[in-house]
Amino acid sequence: MLIEKVMLNDGNMMPRVGLGTYEVRGGQGLNQILAAIQSGYRLLDTSTNYDSEGIVGEAIRRSGVRRSEFFVTTKLPGKYHHYKDTLDAIQESLCRMGLAYFDLYLIHWPLPQRNLYDEAWRAMLTAQQLGLVRSIGVSNFEPQHLDHLIQETGVVPAVNQIEVHPYWINQRMIDENQKRNIVTEAWSPLGRHNEAKSEAALVDLARKYHKTPSQIILRWHLDKGVVPLPRSQNLAHQRDNLAVFDFKLMHQDMALIDTLTQKNGRIDNQDPNTYEEFE
Ligand SMILES: NC(=O)c1ccc[n+]([C@@H]2O[C@H](COP(=O)([O-])OP(=O)(O)OC[C@H]3O[C@@H](n4cnc5c(N)ncnc54)[C@H](OP(=O)(O)O)[C@@H]3O)[C@@H](O)[C@H]2O)c1
């Protein structure tokens, strides 16, 4: 399965679809990640807070696929935003995963009430200089958080991973990222457990394009220039979620999906301006 790539603002290349690993755990989770790698996934998205770093690293080793073919991402927990804590956390995650470097390391949440994310960012710049991480980025950052980092260090994040799905299209943040030459990654790209996948409009479009509703949603992300990170523990779904590079949505169909967005469409009502995650 050929997965297209996108160039980040630091010149590194990233696959345009990745595998989410939230709540994928234990031996069963390991086998599911291994199956996904065998189906062609190379971008693997984990986080210290998901408790899946160990099995992602183990799946990489067991797969027999060269390390250089993977694009491994993990994220910094809120409790480690101080400079030295960040550097220690990166090294601890590398040891846990049995890797020498990360392709992408993200600040998981800005936690503006704590206001330490620029300290974490400086530590990530050091980690990059040390060769521990290749690209650095953020997650759940609002425009003012992005601008603060850029003003303080002159370094623009390569990626901002944010909530995007049909009930929360988040076009404002997609546009803000694009203005700053930051690639948008979509978390919960299929809307996790919400009803989006069975919306009549998506079922009709699936029939029209001979695809599944989930594939229509993933293509909608790609046609917006967004990199989706669908999670699936089901082999057939994992494969379907990669089979999205052989069609494109017509303009009016993109616009139709955009109309599904809802005022309170966030999955867990996590507003990055107020969300506090100290673990
Ligand atoms: N940065 C952040 O703050 C943040 C927050 C949340 C998530 N994330 C990342 O984003 C990833 C994805 O988000 P998510 O895990 O919340 O949810 P998601 O990918 O939007 O949805 C996962 C759900 O969709 C189902 N699904 C997947 N493919 C399908 C298909 N082709 N047909 C039908 N159902 C399908 C899965 O069930 P099956 O297993 O049965 O296929 C699962 O129940 C996470 O795993 C994580 O890596 C990041």
PDB file of C-alpha atoms and ligand atoms in Angstrom, residues 19-24 45-46 50 75 106 108-109 139-140 161-162 165 186-193 197 212 214-215 218 229-234 236-238 240-241 267 270, ligand 1:
ATOM      1  CA  LEU A  19      -2.017   4.817  13.333  1.00  0.00           C
ATOM      2  CA  GLY A  20      -3.429   6.065  16.638  1.00  0.00           C
ATOM      3  CA  THR A  21      -2.674   3.973  19.732  1.00  0.00           C
ATOM      4  CA  TYR A  22      -4.812   5.554  22.464  1.00  0.00           C
ATOM      5  CA  GLU A  23      -6.250   2.721  24.636  1.00  0.00           C
ATOM      6  CA  VAL A  24      -4.311   0.101  22.630  1.00  0.00           C
ATOM      7  CA  ASP A  45       1.341   7.879  17.112  1.00  0.00           C
ATOM      8  CA  THR A  46       1.728   7.211  20.836  1.00  0.00           C
ATOM      9  CA  TYR A  50      -1.359   6.268  26.672  1.00  0.00           C
ATOM     10  CA  LYS A  75       4.164  13.262  23.422  1.00  0.00           C
ATOM     11  CA  LEU A 106       5.077  16.842  20.664  1.00  0.00           C
ATOM     12  CA  HIS A 108       0.770  17.090  24.458  1.00  0.00           C
ATOM     13  CA  TRP A 109      -1.180  20.107  25.819  1.00  0.00           C
ATOM     14  CA  SER A 139      -0.575  19.370  20.178  1.00  0.00           C
ATOM     15  CA  ASN A 140      -3.738  21.255  21.102  1.00  0.00           C
ATOM     16  CA  GLN A 161      -1.943  17.804  16.394  1.00  0.00           C
ATOM     17  CA  ILE A 162      -5.517  18.928  17.101  1.00  0.00           C
ATOM     18  CA  HIS A 165     -13.599  15.236  12.762  1.00  0.00           C
ATOM     19  CA  ALA A 186      -6.066  15.257  13.259  1.00  0.00           C
ATOM     20  CA  TRP A 187      -6.689  13.419  16.500  1.00  0.00           C
ATOM     21  CA  SER A 188      -9.911  11.408  16.781  1.00  0.00           C
ATOM     22  CA  PRO A 189     -10.185  11.841  12.982  1.00  0.00           C
ATOM     23  CA  LEU A 190     -13.168   9.441  12.850  1.00  0.00           C
ATOM     24  CA  GLY A 191     -14.862  11.070  15.824  1.00  0.00           C
ATOM     25  CA  ARG A 192     -13.934   8.172  18.169  1.00  0.00           C
ATOM     26  CA  HIS A 193     -17.305   6.847  19.410  1.00  0.00           C
ATOM     27  CA  LYS A 197     -19.633   7.455  10.824  1.00  0.00           C
ATOM     28  CA  THR A 212     -16.944   3.175   3.448  1.00  0.00           C
ATOM     29  CA  SER A 214     -14.802   6.049   7.437  1.00  0.00           C
ATOM     30  CA  GLN A 215     -12.833   6.190   4.195  1.00  0.00           C
ATOM     31  CA  LEU A 218     -10.338  10.150   6.022  1.00  0.00           C
ATOM     32  CA  LEU A 229      -4.310   9.358  12.781  1.00  0.00           C
ATOM     33  CA  PRO A 230      -7.151   6.794  12.861  1.00  0.00           C
ATOM     34  CA  ARG A 231      -7.026   4.128  15.551  1.00  0.00           C
ATOM     35  CA  SER A 232      -8.342   0.688  14.758  1.00  0.00           C
ATOM     36  CA  GLN A 233      -7.900  -2.639  16.495  1.00  0.00           C
ATOM     37  CA  ASN A 234      -9.691  -4.397  13.650  1.00  0.00           C
ATOM     38  CA  ALA A 236     -10.063  -4.996   8.048  1.00  0.00           C
ATOM     39  CA  HIS A 237     -10.615  -1.439   9.324  1.00  0.00           C
ATOM     40  CA  GLN A 238      -6.856  -0.866   9.577  1.00  0.00           C
ATOM     41  CA  ASP A 240      -9.543   0.223   4.824  1.00  0.00           C
ATOM     42  CA  ASN A 241      -8.106   3.261   6.562  1.00  0.00           C
ATOM     43  CA  ILE A 267     -15.668  14.675  21.924  1.00  0.00           C
ATOM     44  CA  GLN A 270     -11.541  19.596  25.950  1.00  0.00           C
TER      45      GLN A 270
HETATM   46  N1  LIG B   1      -3.037  14.826  20.936  1.00  0.00           N
HETATM   47  C1  LIG B   1      -4.120  14.523  21.637  1.00  0.00           C
HETATM   48  O1  LIG B   1      -4.475  15.223  22.608  1.00  0.00           O
HETATM   49  C2  LIG B   1      -4.919  13.313  21.269  1.00  0.00           C
HETATM   50  C3  LIG B   1      -6.189  13.101  21.838  1.00  0.00           C
HETATM   51  C4  LIG B   1      -6.902  11.978  21.445  1.00  0.00           C
HETATM   52  C5  LIG B   1      -6.379  11.093  20.503  1.00  0.00           C
HETATM   53  N2  LIG B   1      -5.121  11.290  19.975  1.00  0.00           N
HETATM   54  C6  LIG B   1      -4.529  10.374  18.964  1.00  0.00           C
HETATM   55  O2  LIG B   1      -5.448  10.242  17.878  1.00  0.00           O
HETATM   56  C7  LIG B   1      -5.693   8.837  17.670  1.00  0.00           C
HETATM   57  C8  LIG B   1      -7.064   8.586  17.061  1.00  0.00           C
HETATM   58  O3  LIG B   1      -8.107   9.096  17.861  1.00  0.00           O
HETATM   59  P1  LIG B   1      -9.093   8.148  18.712  1.00  0.00           P
HETATM   60  O4  LIG B   1      -8.361   6.949  19.105  1.00  0.00           O
HETATM   61  O5  LIG B   1      -9.672   9.009  19.776  1.00  0.00           O
HETATM   62  O6  LIG B   1     -10.321   7.807  17.759  1.00  0.00           O
HETATM   63  P2  LIG B   1     -10.647   7.620  16.187  1.00  0.00           P
HETATM   64  O7  LIG B   1      -9.440   7.163  15.442  1.00  0.00           O
HETATM   65  O8  LIG B   1     -11.348   8.845  15.730  1.00  0.00           O
HETATM   66  O9  LIG B   1     -11.741   6.458  16.259  1.00  0.00           O
HETATM   67  C9  LIG B   1     -11.442   5.185  16.706  1.00  0.00           C
HETATM   68  C10 LIG B   1     -12.721   4.369  16.629  1.00  0.00           C
HETATM   69  O10 LIG B   1     -13.136   4.255  15.248  1.00  0.00           O
HETATM   70  C11 LIG B   1     -13.313   2.880  14.914  1.00  0.00           C
HETATM   71  N3  LIG B   1     -12.856   2.707  13.532  1.00  0.00           N
HETATM   72  C12 LIG B   1     -11.606   2.880  13.052  1.00  0.00           C
HETATM   73  N4  LIG B   1     -11.563   2.627  11.729  1.00  0.00           N
HETATM   74  C13 LIG B   1     -12.817   2.257  11.354  1.00  0.00           C
HETATM   75  C14 LIG B   1     -13.380   1.879  10.125  1.00  0.00           C
HETATM   76  N5  LIG B   1     -12.656   1.817   8.998  1.00  0.00           N
HETATM   77  N6  LIG B   1     -14.704   1.559  10.117  1.00  0.00           N
HETATM   78  C15 LIG B   1     -15.449   1.618  11.242  1.00  0.00           C
HETATM   79  N7  LIG B   1     -14.961   1.981  12.445  1.00  0.00           N
HETATM   80  C16 LIG B   1     -13.650   2.314  12.505  1.00  0.00           C
HETATM   81  C17 LIG B   1     -12.455   2.103  15.874  1.00  0.00           C
HETATM   82  O11 LIG B   1     -13.003   0.814  16.086  1.00  0.00           O
HETATM   83  P3  LIG B   1     -12.228  -0.536  15.617  1.00  0.00           P
HETATM   84  O12 LIG B   1     -11.033  -0.665  16.510  1.00  0.00           O
HETATM   85  O13 LIG B   1     -13.268  -1.570  15.828  1.00  0.00           O
HETATM   86  O14 LIG B   1     -11.874  -0.353  14.165  1.00  0.00           O
HETATM   87  C18 LIG B   1     -12.531   2.966  17.145  1.00  0.00           C
HETATM   88  O15 LIG B   1     -13.696   2.633  17.890  1.00  0.00           O
HETATM   89  C19 LIG B   1      -5.523   8.242  19.070  1.00  0.00           C
HETATM   90  O16 LIG B   1      -5.472   6.840  19.075  1.00  0.00           O
HETATM   91  C20 LIG B   1      -4.284   8.956  19.514  1.00  0.00           C
HETATM   92  O17 LIG B   1      -3.121   8.366  18.926  1.00  0.00           O
HETATM   93  C21 LIG B   1      -4.396  12.400  20.353  1.00  0.00           C
END
